Coordinates of C-alpha atoms and ligand atoms in Angstrom, one line a residue:
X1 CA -153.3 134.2 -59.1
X2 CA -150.0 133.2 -57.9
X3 CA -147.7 131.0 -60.2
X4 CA -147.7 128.3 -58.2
X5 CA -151.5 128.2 -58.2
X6 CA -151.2 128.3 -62.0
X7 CA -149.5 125.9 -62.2
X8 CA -151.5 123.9 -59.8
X9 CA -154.7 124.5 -62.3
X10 CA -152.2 123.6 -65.3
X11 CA -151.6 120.1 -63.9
X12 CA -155.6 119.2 -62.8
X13 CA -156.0 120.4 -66.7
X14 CA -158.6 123.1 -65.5
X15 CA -156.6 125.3 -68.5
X16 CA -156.3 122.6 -70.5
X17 CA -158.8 123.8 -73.2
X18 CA -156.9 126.7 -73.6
X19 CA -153.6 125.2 -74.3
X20 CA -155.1 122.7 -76.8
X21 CA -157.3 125.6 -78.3
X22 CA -153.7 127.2 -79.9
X23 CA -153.2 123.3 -80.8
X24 CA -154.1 121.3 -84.4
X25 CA -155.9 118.1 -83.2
X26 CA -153.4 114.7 -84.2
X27 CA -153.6 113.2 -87.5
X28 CA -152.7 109.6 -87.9
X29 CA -151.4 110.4 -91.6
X30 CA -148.8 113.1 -90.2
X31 CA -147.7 110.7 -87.4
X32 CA -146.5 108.2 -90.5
X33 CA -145.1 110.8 -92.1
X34 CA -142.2 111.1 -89.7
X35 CA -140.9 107.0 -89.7
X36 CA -137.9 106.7 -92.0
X37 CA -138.2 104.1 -94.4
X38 CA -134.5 104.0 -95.3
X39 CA -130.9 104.3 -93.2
X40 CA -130.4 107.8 -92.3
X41 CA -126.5 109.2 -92.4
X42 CA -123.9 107.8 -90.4
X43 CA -121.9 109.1 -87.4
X44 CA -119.3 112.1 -87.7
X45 CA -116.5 113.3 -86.4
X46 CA -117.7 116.9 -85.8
X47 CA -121.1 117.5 -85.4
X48 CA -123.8 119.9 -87.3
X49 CA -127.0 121.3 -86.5
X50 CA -130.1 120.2 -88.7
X51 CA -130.0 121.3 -92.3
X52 CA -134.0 122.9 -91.4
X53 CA -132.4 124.9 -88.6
X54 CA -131.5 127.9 -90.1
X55 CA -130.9 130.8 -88.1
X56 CA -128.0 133.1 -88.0
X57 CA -126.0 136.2 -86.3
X58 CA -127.1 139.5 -87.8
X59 CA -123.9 141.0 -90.0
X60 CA -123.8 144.8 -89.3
X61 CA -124.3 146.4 -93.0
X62 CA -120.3 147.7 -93.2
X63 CA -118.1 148.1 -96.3
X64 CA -115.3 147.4 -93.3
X65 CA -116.5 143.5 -92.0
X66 CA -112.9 143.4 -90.1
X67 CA -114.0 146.7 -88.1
X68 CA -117.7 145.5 -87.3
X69 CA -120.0 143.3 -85.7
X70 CA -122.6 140.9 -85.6
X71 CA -125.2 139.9 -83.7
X72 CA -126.9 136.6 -81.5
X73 CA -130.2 135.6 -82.3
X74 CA -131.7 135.9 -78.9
X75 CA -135.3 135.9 -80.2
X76 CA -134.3 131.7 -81.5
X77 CA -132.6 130.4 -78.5
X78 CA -133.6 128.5 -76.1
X79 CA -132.4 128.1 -72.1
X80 CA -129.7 130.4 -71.3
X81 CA -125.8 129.2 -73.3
X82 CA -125.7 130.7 -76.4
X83 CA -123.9 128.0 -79.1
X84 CA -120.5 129.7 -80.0
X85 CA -121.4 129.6 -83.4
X86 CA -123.7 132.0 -82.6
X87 CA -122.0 134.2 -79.9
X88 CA -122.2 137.7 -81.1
X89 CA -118.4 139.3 -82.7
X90 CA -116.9 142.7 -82.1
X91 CA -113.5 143.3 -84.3
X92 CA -111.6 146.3 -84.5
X93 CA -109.3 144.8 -86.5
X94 CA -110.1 141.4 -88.0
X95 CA -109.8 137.9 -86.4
X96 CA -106.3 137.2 -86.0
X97 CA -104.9 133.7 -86.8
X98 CA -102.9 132.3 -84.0
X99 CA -101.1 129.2 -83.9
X100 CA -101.3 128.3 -79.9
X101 CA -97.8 126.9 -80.2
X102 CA -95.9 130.2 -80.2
X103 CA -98.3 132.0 -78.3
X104 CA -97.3 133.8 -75.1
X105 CA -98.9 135.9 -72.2
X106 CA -96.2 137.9 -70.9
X107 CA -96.9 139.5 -67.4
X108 CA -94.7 142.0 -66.3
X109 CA -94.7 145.7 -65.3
X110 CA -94.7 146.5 -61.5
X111 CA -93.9 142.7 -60.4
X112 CA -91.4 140.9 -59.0
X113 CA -90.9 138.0 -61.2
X114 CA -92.1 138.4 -64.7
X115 CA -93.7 135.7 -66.5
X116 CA -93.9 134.6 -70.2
X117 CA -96.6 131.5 -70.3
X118 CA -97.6 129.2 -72.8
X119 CA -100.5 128.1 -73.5
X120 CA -99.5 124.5 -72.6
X121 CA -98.3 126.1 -69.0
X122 CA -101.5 128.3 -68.6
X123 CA -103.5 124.7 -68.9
X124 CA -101.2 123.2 -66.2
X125 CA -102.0 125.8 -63.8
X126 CA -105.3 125.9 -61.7
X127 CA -108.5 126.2 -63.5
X128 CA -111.6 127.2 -63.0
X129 CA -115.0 127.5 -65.5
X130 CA -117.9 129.8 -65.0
X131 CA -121.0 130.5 -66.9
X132 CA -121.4 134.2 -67.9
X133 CA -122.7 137.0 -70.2
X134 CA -120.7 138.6 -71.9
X135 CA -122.4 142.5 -73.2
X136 CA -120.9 145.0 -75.6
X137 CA -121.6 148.0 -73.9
X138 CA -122.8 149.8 -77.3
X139 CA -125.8 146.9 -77.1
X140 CA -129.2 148.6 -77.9
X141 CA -127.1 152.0 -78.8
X142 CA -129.3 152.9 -81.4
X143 CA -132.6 152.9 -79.9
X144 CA -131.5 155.6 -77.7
X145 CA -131.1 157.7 -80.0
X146 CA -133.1 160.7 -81.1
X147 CA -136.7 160.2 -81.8
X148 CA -136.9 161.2 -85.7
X149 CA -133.4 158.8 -86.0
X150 CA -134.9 156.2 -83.8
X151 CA -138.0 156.6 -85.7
X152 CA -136.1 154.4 -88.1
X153 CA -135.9 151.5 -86.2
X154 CA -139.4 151.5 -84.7
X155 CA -140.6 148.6 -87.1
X156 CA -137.5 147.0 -87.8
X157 CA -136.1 145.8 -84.5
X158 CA -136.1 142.8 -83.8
X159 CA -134.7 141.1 -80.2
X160 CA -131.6 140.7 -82.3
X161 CA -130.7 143.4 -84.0
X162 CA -131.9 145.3 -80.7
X163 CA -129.8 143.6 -78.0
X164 CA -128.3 141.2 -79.9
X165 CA -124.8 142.1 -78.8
X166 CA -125.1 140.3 -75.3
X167 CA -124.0 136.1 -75.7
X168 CA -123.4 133.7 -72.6
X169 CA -121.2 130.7 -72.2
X170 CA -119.5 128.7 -70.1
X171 CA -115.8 129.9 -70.1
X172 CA -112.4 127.9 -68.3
X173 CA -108.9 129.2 -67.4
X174 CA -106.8 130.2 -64.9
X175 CA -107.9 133.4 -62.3
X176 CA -106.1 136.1 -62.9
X177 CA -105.1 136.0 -59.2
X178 CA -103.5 132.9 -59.1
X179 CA -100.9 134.4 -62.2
X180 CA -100.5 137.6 -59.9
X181 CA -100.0 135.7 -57.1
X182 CA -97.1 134.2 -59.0
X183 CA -95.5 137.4 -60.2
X184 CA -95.7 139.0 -57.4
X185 CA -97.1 142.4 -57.8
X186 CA -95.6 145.5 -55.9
X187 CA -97.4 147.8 -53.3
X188 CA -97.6 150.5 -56.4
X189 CA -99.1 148.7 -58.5
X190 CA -102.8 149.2 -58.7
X191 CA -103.9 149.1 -62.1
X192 CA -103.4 146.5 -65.3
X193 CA -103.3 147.0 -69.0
X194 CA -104.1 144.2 -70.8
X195 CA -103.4 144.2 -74.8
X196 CA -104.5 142.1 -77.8
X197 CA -102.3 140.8 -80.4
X198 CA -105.1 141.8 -82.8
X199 CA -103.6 144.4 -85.5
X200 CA -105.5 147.1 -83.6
X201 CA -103.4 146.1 -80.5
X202 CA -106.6 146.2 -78.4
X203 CA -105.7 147.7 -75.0
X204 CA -107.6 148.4 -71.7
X205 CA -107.3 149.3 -68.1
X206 CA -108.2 147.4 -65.6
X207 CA -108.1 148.2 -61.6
X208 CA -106.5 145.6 -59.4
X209 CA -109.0 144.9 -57.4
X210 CA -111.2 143.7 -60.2
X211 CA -108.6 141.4 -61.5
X212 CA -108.0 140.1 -58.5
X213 CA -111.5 139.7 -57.3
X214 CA -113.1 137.4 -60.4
X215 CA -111.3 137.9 -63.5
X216 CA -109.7 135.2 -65.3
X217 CA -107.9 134.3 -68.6
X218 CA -109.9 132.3 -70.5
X219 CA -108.9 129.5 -72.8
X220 CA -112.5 127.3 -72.9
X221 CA -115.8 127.8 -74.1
X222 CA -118.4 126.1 -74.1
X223 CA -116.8 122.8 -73.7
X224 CA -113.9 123.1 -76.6
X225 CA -111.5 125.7 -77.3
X226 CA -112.3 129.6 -77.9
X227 CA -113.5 130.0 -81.4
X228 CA -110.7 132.5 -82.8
X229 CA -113.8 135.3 -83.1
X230 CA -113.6 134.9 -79.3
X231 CA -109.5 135.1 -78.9
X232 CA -108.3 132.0 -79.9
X233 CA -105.7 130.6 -78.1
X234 CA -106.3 133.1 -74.6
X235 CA -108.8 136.2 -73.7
X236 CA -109.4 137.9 -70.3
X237 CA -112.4 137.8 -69.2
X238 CA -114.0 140.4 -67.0
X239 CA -117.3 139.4 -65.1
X240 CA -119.9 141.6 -65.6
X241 CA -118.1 144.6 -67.5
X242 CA -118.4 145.6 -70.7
X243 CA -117.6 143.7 -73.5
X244 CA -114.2 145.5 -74.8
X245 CA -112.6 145.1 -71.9
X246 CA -112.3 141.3 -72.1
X247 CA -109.4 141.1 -74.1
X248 CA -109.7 138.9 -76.8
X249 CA -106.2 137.2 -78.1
X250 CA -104.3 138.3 -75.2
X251 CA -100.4 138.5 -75.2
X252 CA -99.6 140.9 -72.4
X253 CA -100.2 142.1 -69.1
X254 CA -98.7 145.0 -67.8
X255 CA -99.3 145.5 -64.0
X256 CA -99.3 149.6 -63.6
X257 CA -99.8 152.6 -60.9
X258 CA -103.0 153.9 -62.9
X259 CA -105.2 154.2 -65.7
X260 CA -103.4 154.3 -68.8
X261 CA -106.3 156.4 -70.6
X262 CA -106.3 154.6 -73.9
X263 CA -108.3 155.2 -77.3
X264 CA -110.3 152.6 -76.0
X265 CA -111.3 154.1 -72.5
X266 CA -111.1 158.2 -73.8
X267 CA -112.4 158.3 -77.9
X268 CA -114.2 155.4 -77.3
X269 CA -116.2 153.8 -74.2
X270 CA -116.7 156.8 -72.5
X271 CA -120.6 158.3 -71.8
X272 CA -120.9 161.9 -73.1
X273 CA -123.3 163.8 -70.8
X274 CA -125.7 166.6 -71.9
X275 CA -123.4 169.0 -70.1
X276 CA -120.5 167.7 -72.5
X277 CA -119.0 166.1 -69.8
X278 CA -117.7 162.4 -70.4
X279 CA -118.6 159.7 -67.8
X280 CA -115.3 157.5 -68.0
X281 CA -114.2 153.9 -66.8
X282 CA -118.2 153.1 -66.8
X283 CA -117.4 149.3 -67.0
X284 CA -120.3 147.3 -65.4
X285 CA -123.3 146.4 -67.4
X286 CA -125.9 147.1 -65.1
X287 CA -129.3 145.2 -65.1
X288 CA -131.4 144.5 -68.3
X289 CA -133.5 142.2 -69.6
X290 CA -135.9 141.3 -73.0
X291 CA -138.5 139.7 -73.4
X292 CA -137.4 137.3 -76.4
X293 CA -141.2 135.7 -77.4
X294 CA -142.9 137.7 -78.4
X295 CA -140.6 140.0 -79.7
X296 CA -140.3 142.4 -82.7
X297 CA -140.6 140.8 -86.4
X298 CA -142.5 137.7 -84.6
X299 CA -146.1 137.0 -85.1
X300 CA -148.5 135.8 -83.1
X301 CA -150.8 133.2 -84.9
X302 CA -154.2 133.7 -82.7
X303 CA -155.0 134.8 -79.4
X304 CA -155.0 132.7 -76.7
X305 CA -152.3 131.0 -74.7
X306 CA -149.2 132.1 -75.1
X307 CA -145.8 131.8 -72.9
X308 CA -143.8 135.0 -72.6
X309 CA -140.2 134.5 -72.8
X310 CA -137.2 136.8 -72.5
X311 CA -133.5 136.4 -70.9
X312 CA -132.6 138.8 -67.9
X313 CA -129.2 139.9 -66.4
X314 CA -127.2 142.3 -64.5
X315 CA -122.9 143.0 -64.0
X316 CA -123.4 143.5 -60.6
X317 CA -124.7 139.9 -59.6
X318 CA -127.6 138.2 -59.8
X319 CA -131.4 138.5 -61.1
X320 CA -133.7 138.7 -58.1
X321 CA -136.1 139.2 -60.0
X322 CA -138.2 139.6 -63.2
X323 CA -141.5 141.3 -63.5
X324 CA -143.4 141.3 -66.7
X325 CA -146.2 144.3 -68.0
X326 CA -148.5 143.3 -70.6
X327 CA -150.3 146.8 -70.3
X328 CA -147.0 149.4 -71.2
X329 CA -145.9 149.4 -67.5
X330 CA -149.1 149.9 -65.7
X331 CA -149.2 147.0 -63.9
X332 CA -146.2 144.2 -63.4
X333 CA -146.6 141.0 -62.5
X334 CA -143.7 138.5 -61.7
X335 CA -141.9 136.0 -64.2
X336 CA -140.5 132.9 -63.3
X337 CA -136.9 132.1 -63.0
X338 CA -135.2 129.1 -64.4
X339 CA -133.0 128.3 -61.6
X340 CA -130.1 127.8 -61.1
X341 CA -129.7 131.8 -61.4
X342 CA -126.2 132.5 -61.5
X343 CA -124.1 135.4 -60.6
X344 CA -123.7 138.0 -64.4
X345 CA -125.2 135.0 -66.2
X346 CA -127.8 135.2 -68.4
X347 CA -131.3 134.2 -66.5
X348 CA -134.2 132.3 -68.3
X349 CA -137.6 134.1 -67.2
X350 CA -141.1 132.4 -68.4
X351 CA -144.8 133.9 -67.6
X352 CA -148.1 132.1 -68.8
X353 CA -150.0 134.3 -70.6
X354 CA -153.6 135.0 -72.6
X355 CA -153.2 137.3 -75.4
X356 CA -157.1 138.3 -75.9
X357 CA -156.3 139.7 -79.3
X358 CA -156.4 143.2 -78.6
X359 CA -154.0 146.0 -79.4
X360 CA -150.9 145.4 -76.1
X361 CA -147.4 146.5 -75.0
X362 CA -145.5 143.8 -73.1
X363 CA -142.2 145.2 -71.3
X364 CA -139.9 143.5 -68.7
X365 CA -137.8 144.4 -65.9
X366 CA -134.8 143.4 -64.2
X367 CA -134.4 144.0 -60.3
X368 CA -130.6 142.3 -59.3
X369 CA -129.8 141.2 -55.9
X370 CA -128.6 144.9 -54.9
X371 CA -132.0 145.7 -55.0
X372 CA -131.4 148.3 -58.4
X373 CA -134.4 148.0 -61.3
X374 CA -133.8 148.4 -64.8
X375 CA -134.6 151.4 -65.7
X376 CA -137.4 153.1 -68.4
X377 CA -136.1 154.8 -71.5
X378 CA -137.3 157.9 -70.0
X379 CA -135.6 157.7 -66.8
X380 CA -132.2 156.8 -68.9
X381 CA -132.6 159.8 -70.9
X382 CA -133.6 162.1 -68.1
X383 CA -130.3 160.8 -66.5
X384 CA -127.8 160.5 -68.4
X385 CA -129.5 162.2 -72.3
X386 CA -129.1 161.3 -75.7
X387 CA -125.8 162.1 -76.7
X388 CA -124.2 158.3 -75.5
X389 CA -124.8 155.2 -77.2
X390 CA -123.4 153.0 -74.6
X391 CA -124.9 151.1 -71.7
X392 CA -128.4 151.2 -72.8
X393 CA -129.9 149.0 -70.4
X394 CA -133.8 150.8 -70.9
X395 CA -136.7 148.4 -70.7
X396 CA -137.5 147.5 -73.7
X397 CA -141.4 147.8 -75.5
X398 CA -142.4 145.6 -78.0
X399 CA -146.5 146.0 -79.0
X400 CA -148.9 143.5 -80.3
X401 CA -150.9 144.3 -83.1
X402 CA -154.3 143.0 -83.3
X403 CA -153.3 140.8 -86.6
X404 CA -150.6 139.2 -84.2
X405 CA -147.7 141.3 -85.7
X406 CA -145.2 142.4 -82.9
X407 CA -142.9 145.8 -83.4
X408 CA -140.5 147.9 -81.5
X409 CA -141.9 150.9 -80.0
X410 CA -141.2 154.0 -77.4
X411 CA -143.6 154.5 -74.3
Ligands
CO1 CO1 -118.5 151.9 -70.3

């Protein structure tokens, strides 16, 4: 049956029993329940979310919090921005505190005019604001792991804890272009590092044509300011590539003539083969997707109707589509988008669904716009083995028990 025909038969009501069936029938006395007798509490001057809405990021277990992370509760959101509050964290060295006032971005390096900018300059300039994800490329590292290690995690994971490093926003600032354009950059130059004013001094390479094409410096999220988890006063940020190379707390800019093989792009970020050789400079996040109800630590209540729910995106542009297997990848039937779908931006994807109580797998899959599908775990580790914890993007398995419970597993 198509969707559309679904949803044809949802609107006459012909599947109405079944959606009421997972429904308690209305009960005058509850309906009183919810009038207030009494003023509630006045306005504020900055707002906060219900005191029953409770949910959280997930704190990595580290003696070291400056050098950790922490993780977005997909599995509780709903639509596609995640609340900064709840945008997932990545330090290396602690969240600097910056006063914006004696902030710079210096640009120099192979240019013709170098540039020191304040923040009050930067916000004169051109801006521009765009919704994207924003991945650590270490996301769902450790479920490709070993099997006895994964082992481990099989009951534990949750949407959360297993890709809980990806968060979306809406960002503004100036494109990176526009402040190139204005220095001037030389015929040699063909590279960028960027560095953080962080204590680590954060630092990554970034080719020219990617800044020029739709990178931008970022001062906005989600309506306000960066929170200073997210680089308060000014990060870069890089479409589509991996996490660490969005500079967070930016202060410099050095236009280059190549890669400047940092710790960052040689200890770290690079994908160690089972030959022992090192993919390096693997910066996009390729296409992925989870399915976020229902997902591990969840429990289903009864059989029945049930909406399957999970968020779906790829570095390289946008979903095309999303197909859905409730049968551990046997057969795949397509999800619905929540339009609009934008360009590496998280993407909403819904399927109506009967859970008949019996013992299932339900998986998803991402195919993006140049036609490439997320891969099984398999396939990954066939490709590319199990020495590298970054850029995961397997489909992920969660199974339903027949007492409703819902756990990680391996196909
Ligand atoms: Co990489």
């Amino acid at each position: 049956m198509s969707q559309s025909t679904r949803r044809g038969f949802l609107s006459l009501g012909v599947a109405s029993g079944a959606l009421l069936g997972a429904l308690r029938p209305s009960s005058l006395l509850a309906q009183a329940q919810t009038v207030a007798r009494a003023l509630g509490r006045g306005v504020s001057a900055y707002g906060e979310r219900s005191r029953f809405e409770t949910t959280t990021r997930l704190l990595r277990d580290s003696r070291h919090p400056e050098a950790s992370s922490s993780r977005t509760p997909l599995q509780d959101l709903q639509g596609t921005l995640t609340p900064s509050p709840l945008h997932f964290e990545r330090h290396h060295a602690g969240i600097p505190d910056i006063d914006p006032s004696s902030h710079r971005l210096l640009i120099h390096g192979l240019v013709d005019r170098p540039l020191e900018l304040s923040l009050a300059e930067l916000r004169r300039l051109p801006a521009e604001s765009r919704i994207h994800f924003l991945e650590c490329s270490g996301n769902s590292g450790a479920l490709w792991r070993e099997a006895s290690v994964a082992a481990a995690h099989t009951t534990r994971g949750t949407a959360q804890s297993t890709h809980g490093l990806t968060s979306s926003g809406e960002w503004e600032g100036v494109p990176l272009s526009v402040l190139l354009n204005e220095a001037g950059v030389r015929p040699e130059g063909t590279w960028l590092v960027a560095e953080g004013a962080d204590a680590s001094r954060m630092t990554r390479s970034v080719p020219l044509t990617k800044a020029l094409d739709d990178t931008f410096v970022a001062y906005g999220q989600n309506g306000e300011a960066l929170r200073p988890a997210q680089g308060y006063p000014l990060r870069l940020f890089v479409p589509g590539w991996e996490g660490n190379i969005s500079i967070k707390w930016l202060r410099r800019i050095e236009v280059v003539d190549r890669p400047y093989m940092t710790r960052e792009e040689t200890s770290k970020y690079t994908d160690l083969l089972p030959d022992g050789r090192a993919r390096r400079f693997t910066f996009v996040m390729e296409a992925k997707s989870v399915i976020t109800h229902p997902s591990g630590g969840q429990r289903l209540t009864n059989p029945g109707y049930h909406q399957l729910r999970g968020i779906a995106w790829s570095g390289r542009g946008r979903v095309q589509r999303v197909e859905i297997s409730t049968d551990g990848g046997r057969s795949w039937e397509v999800a619905e988008l929540q339009g609009p779908v934008l360009p590496r931006a998280h993407t909403r994807f819904r399927l109506d669904w009967t859970w008949d109580g019996s013992e299932v797998v339900v998986q998803s899959r991402c195919i993006d716009e140049t036609g490439y599908t997320q891969p099984t775990r398999e396939e990954l580790i066939a490709a590319r083995g199990l020495r590298s914890g970054y850029h995961n993007n397997a489909i992920q398995s969660w199974k339903v028990s027949p007492d409703g419970t819902v756990e990680n597993i391996y196909v």
